[in-house]
XYZ file of C-alpha atoms in Angstrom:
322
model
C -56.865 -62.846 -29.934
C -55.607 -64.715 -32.743
C -54.508 -62.467 -35.653
C -53.004 -64.857 -37.984
C -51.282 -68.180 -38.341
C -49.279 -69.011 -41.482
C -47.194 -71.869 -42.646
C -44.268 -71.223 -44.852
C -42.098 -73.836 -46.474
C -38.475 -72.825 -48.265
C -39.569 -69.285 -48.274
C -43.038 -69.616 -49.598
C -46.382 -69.160 -48.027
C -48.589 -72.250 -47.868
C -51.627 -71.255 -46.309
C -53.470 -70.522 -42.877
C -53.855 -73.103 -41.114
C -55.474 -74.072 -37.644
C -53.917 -73.810 -33.935
C -54.611 -77.515 -33.830
C -52.484 -78.183 -37.018
C -49.536 -76.295 -36.007
C -47.670 -79.320 -34.330
C -48.298 -81.282 -37.982
C -46.726 -78.675 -39.977
C -43.710 -78.169 -37.301
C -42.701 -81.996 -38.359
C -42.462 -81.135 -42.018
C -38.783 -80.508 -42.964
C -38.190 -77.012 -44.680
C -41.516 -75.778 -43.014
C -41.979 -73.109 -40.189
C -44.919 -71.546 -38.772
C -45.632 -67.867 -37.979
C -48.326 -67.295 -35.560
C -49.322 -63.704 -34.443
C -51.401 -62.891 -31.211
C -52.736 -59.581 -29.819
C -53.824 -59.069 -26.046
C -53.261 -62.993 -25.810
C -55.444 -64.493 -22.858
C -53.725 -66.984 -20.509
C -55.737 -69.864 -22.149
C -54.120 -68.940 -25.666
C -50.777 -68.985 -24.161
C -51.130 -72.277 -22.694
C -52.410 -73.728 -25.987
C -49.234 -71.861 -27.522
C -46.814 -73.389 -24.762
C -48.130 -76.889 -25.564
C -48.195 -76.348 -29.401
C -44.601 -75.146 -29.459
C -43.380 -76.273 -26.349
C -42.240 -73.003 -25.356
C -39.975 -72.618 -22.138
C -42.264 -72.006 -19.224
C -39.917 -68.960 -17.858
C -40.722 -67.239 -20.985
C -44.390 -67.627 -20.870
C -44.785 -66.537 -17.518
C -42.877 -63.296 -18.472
C -45.200 -63.064 -21.245
C -48.440 -63.286 -18.817
C -47.098 -60.788 -16.471
C -45.843 -58.264 -19.149
C -44.281 -55.270 -18.401
C -40.870 -56.447 -19.141
C -37.808 -54.432 -20.102
C -36.442 -54.953 -23.610
C -34.180 -58.223 -23.606
C -33.377 -61.472 -25.206
C -33.216 -64.829 -23.537
C -31.486 -67.761 -24.915
C -33.005 -71.149 -24.086
C -30.827 -73.184 -26.224
C -33.336 -74.310 -28.829
C -35.588 -71.222 -28.776
C -35.242 -67.378 -28.267
C -37.349 -65.241 -26.241
C -37.372 -61.645 -26.924
C -39.132 -58.540 -25.435
C -39.549 -55.058 -27.496
C -41.734 -52.335 -26.379
C -43.593 -49.882 -28.845
C -44.037 -46.292 -28.347
C -47.699 -44.780 -29.659
C -48.640 -40.770 -29.437
C -51.717 -40.067 -27.389
C -54.320 -37.324 -27.853
C -52.962 -35.432 -24.858
C -49.075 -35.490 -26.513
C -48.079 -38.107 -24.166
C -47.302 -41.573 -25.110
C -48.659 -45.119 -24.531
C -46.255 -47.801 -24.193
C -46.943 -51.129 -25.687
C -45.255 -54.596 -25.901
C -44.224 -57.104 -28.235
C -43.253 -60.890 -26.889
C -41.681 -62.597 -29.742
C -41.024 -66.768 -29.213
C -38.343 -67.886 -31.608
C -37.310 -71.416 -32.401
C -35.728 -73.379 -35.523
C -39.212 -73.786 -37.313
C -41.854 -71.301 -35.845
C -42.217 -67.622 -34.487
C -44.821 -66.452 -32.170
C -45.343 -62.824 -31.932
C -47.618 -61.409 -28.792
C -48.816 -58.110 -28.805
C -49.970 -56.171 -26.038
C -51.314 -52.996 -25.203
C -50.879 -51.683 -28.999
C -52.893 -50.549 -31.715
C -50.134 -51.004 -34.245
C -50.104 -53.930 -36.177
C -47.492 -55.874 -37.940
C -49.040 -56.924 -41.114
C -46.881 -54.921 -43.471
C -43.773 -56.966 -41.826
C -45.588 -60.197 -42.741
C -46.224 -58.672 -46.230
C -42.582 -57.718 -46.612
C -41.368 -61.114 -45.583
C -43.867 -62.659 -48.132
C -42.473 -60.539 -51.133
C -38.663 -61.478 -50.156
C -38.959 -65.553 -50.348
C -35.180 -65.663 -50.503
C -34.633 -64.101 -47.539
C -37.542 -65.723 -45.903
C -35.634 -68.785 -46.660
C -33.407 -68.170 -43.777
C -36.148 -68.945 -41.448
C -37.247 -67.648 -38.243
C -34.003 -65.755 -37.506
C -34.753 -63.402 -40.283
C -38.822 -63.119 -38.813
C -37.539 -61.910 -35.787
C -35.133 -59.498 -37.609
C -38.118 -58.287 -39.578
C -40.155 -57.747 -36.570
C -37.442 -55.763 -34.345
C -36.558 -53.635 -37.597
C -40.212 -52.601 -37.685
C -40.388 -51.891 -34.148
C -37.250 -49.772 -34.611
C -38.315 -47.982 -37.395
C -41.570 -46.804 -35.618
C -38.941 -44.896 -32.965
C -37.904 -42.295 -35.399
C -40.886 -40.364 -35.901
C -41.082 -40.180 -32.025
C -37.855 -38.844 -32.216
C -38.925 -36.101 -35.064
C -41.823 -35.307 -32.894
C -39.447 -34.819 -29.694
C -37.118 -32.652 -31.896
C -39.768 -30.443 -33.513
C -41.591 -29.567 -29.862
C -38.127 -28.901 -28.322
C -37.682 -26.411 -31.077
C -41.148 -24.867 -30.409
C -40.292 -24.094 -27.297
C -36.555 -22.655 -27.780
C -38.618 -20.287 -30.507
C -40.343 -18.538 -27.604
C -37.690 -19.084 -24.785
C -36.748 -15.159 -24.903
C -40.567 -14.108 -25.004
C -41.481 -12.060 -21.712
C -43.528 -13.975 -19.308
C -43.149 -17.569 -20.865
C -40.247 -18.736 -18.693
C -42.598 -20.661 -16.231
C -44.448 -22.315 -18.897
C -41.422 -23.037 -21.175
C -40.116 -24.734 -18.106
C -43.145 -27.084 -17.341
C -43.241 -27.909 -21.212
C -39.256 -28.584 -21.003
C -39.731 -30.999 -18.120
C -42.738 -32.766 -19.378
C -40.611 -33.264 -22.653
C -37.860 -34.552 -20.575
C -39.907 -37.091 -19.167
C -41.012 -38.480 -22.508
C -37.302 -38.484 -23.764
C -36.424 -40.556 -20.730
C -39.300 -42.741 -21.618
C -37.912 -43.350 -25.450
C -34.244 -43.697 -23.595
C -35.185 -46.456 -21.253
C -36.792 -48.025 -24.147
C -33.879 -47.707 -26.834
C -30.697 -48.293 -24.583
C -31.898 -52.083 -23.543
C -32.880 -52.889 -27.043
C -29.798 -51.798 -28.448
C -27.849 -54.228 -26.124
C -30.327 -56.834 -27.666
C -29.473 -56.108 -31.235
C -25.704 -55.867 -30.207
C -25.990 -59.154 -28.881
C -27.998 -60.694 -31.582
C -25.325 -59.271 -34.263
C -22.368 -60.358 -32.408
C -20.365 -63.624 -33.476
C -21.467 -64.900 -29.936
C -24.992 -64.502 -30.341
C -27.667 -67.146 -30.705
C -27.420 -70.090 -33.096
C -30.701 -69.342 -34.664
C -29.484 -65.783 -35.427
C -26.549 -66.799 -37.468
C -27.607 -66.502 -40.726
C -28.932 -63.078 -40.084
C -26.239 -61.007 -38.048
C -25.547 -58.486 -41.037
C -29.427 -57.764 -40.806
C -29.127 -57.430 -37.024
C -25.982 -55.043 -37.411
C -28.171 -53.062 -39.243
C -30.813 -52.758 -36.809
C -28.208 -51.971 -34.247
C -26.790 -49.001 -36.502
C -30.179 -47.450 -36.658
C -30.577 -47.936 -32.625
C -27.226 -46.200 -32.381
C -28.838 -43.313 -34.330
C -31.589 -43.031 -32.514
C -29.753 -43.120 -29.058
C -27.387 -40.297 -30.106
C -30.288 -38.026 -31.167
C -31.948 -38.881 -27.623
C -28.637 -37.871 -25.844
C -28.757 -34.584 -27.970
C -32.046 -33.728 -27.047
C -31.700 -34.454 -23.328
C -28.443 -31.791 -23.303
C -30.442 -29.550 -25.355
C -33.438 -29.805 -23.216
C -30.887 -29.090 -20.188
C -29.266 -26.004 -21.549
C -32.729 -24.601 -22.264
C -33.831 -25.080 -18.715
C -30.645 -23.381 -17.499
C -31.517 -20.474 -20.033
C -35.108 -20.113 -19.099
C -33.871 -20.085 -15.288
C -31.438 -17.602 -16.198
C -34.308 -15.350 -18.024
C -36.324 -15.791 -14.517
C -33.542 -14.166 -12.672
C -32.950 -11.558 -15.189
C -36.747 -10.724 -15.104
C -36.625 -10.675 -11.096
C -33.609 -8.476 -11.123
C -35.508 -5.993 -13.471
C -38.610 -6.021 -11.588
C -36.135 -5.152 -8.281
C -34.512 -2.313 -9.862
C -37.761 -0.857 -11.053
C -39.194 -1.179 -7.725
C -35.762 0.240 -6.038
C -35.915 3.231 -8.355
C -39.322 3.947 -7.662
C -39.205 3.331 -4.020
C -35.705 5.947 -4.289
C -38.079 8.601 -5.782
C -40.755 8.226 -3.300
C -38.314 8.552 -0.504
C -36.741 11.773 -1.336
C -40.282 13.113 -1.747
C -41.026 11.922 1.668
C -37.758 12.960 3.387
C -38.961 16.833 1.814
C -41.878 16.564 3.082
C -41.029 15.454 6.542
C -38.691 17.954 7.145
C -41.118 20.828 6.010
C -43.898 19.049 7.681
C -42.296 19.550 11.340
C -44.269 21.745 13.525
C -41.530 24.317 14.693
C -42.436 28.135 15.006
C -39.093 29.081 13.400
C -39.275 27.383 10.156
C -37.759 28.705 7.138
C -39.951 30.377 4.518
C -42.792 29.557 6.803
C -44.155 33.087 6.642
C -43.652 33.522 2.782
C -46.546 33.539 0.543
C -44.342 31.176 -2.105
C -42.980 29.103 0.219
C -45.716 26.179 -0.302
C -45.306 26.216 -4.043
C -41.575 26.516 -3.903
C -41.710 23.427 -1.732
C -44.050 21.651 -4.195
C -41.413 22.759 -6.917
C -38.444 21.492 -5.141
C -39.927 17.945 -4.789
C -41.216 17.628 -8.090
C -37.966 18.832 -9.806
C -36.036 16.712 -7.634
C -38.028 13.552 -8.192
C -37.667 14.536 -12.175
C -34.016 14.530 -11.900
C -33.900 11.251 -10.081
C -36.503 9.941 -12.843
C -34.120 11.041 -15.902
C -31.185 9.392 -14.040
C -32.819 5.886 -13.395
C -34.201 6.273 -17.090
C -30.786 6.741 -18.430
C -29.360 3.671 -16.041
C -31.971 1.167 -17.338
C -33.896 0.791 -14.209
C -37.240 2.206 -15.471
C-alpha cells in the first residue's frame, strides 16, 4: 500500500506526486523522490522496479522477505534491510522488516509486518533542509537512526523484566517459575541480538571510508548510528551474562531446597527408626523378657521411646535438619 510519494528539490519539499510522475521528477537536476510503501504487493513492487530501475535481485529479496539485516551495493544503488521489534500483549515480540532502496535521486522504503510508521522521520528531514540537501544518503541515515532508536525501549524493557526476576530469585518455591521466565527472557534477548549484530556490521560498513559512494557525504551520521548499536549490543551482552548467572543461582537454589527436604526426611526417618527398634525388641514373644511381669513395664517402655525420640528431635533441631 502506498503511504506517500513526495518529490524534493535542493532539500525542500515540492509536493506529493503520482506514481506515474516519478520518472519525470527523476530527470530534473537537484531533485529526488522519496516513496514509502507498507506491505507492498508484488504488483506495486513491479511498478516501483520499472519507475526506479531497481536491481532484480534486490526486488526479489524484498518480495520474499525474512531477510537478515544487510546492505548490498549494486553500483549506482543500494539495498538495505533492517528489522523492527514490536512488543506484543503476551510479553513477546513481533519482528517486522524495512527494505530500503537508495539511488542517487530516489529513496524507496517498504515496511512489512509492522505497525510502526516513519512519518516522524519524514517530518524531521523536512525540518532540516540543509541536511536533506545531502540527498538520498541522508534519508537512509534518518531511517536507520529511527529504527535503531526504537531498540532502546526494548532493551529497557528486557532489563526491567530481568530485575523483577532477580527481586524474587531467593523466594522459596519460585525457582522453577523463575527458570522458565529466565529462559523465555533469554529467547527474546537472543532475538534482539540477531537483529542488532548484523545491523551493526551494516552501519560500520556505511561509516567506513570504503563504504558506498552514495553515503560518502553522510559517514559521520552513520558513525553515530554505529555508536548507538555498539551501546545496545553491549547492553544485550550484559543481559545475557546476567541471565546465565541468574539461571545458575536458581539451579543452586533448587539443589539447596532439595537438600533441605532430604535432611528433614532423614531426620524424621532416624527418629521413627529408633522408635521402631525399641518397639521391635519389646515386641518379641519370648517367655523370659525383662520387665515382662512388671506392672510399670509398658509405661516405662513408652516413656523411654518418647524420651529418646525427643532427644533426637532436639539434636536434629539444633543441627538445622528440622
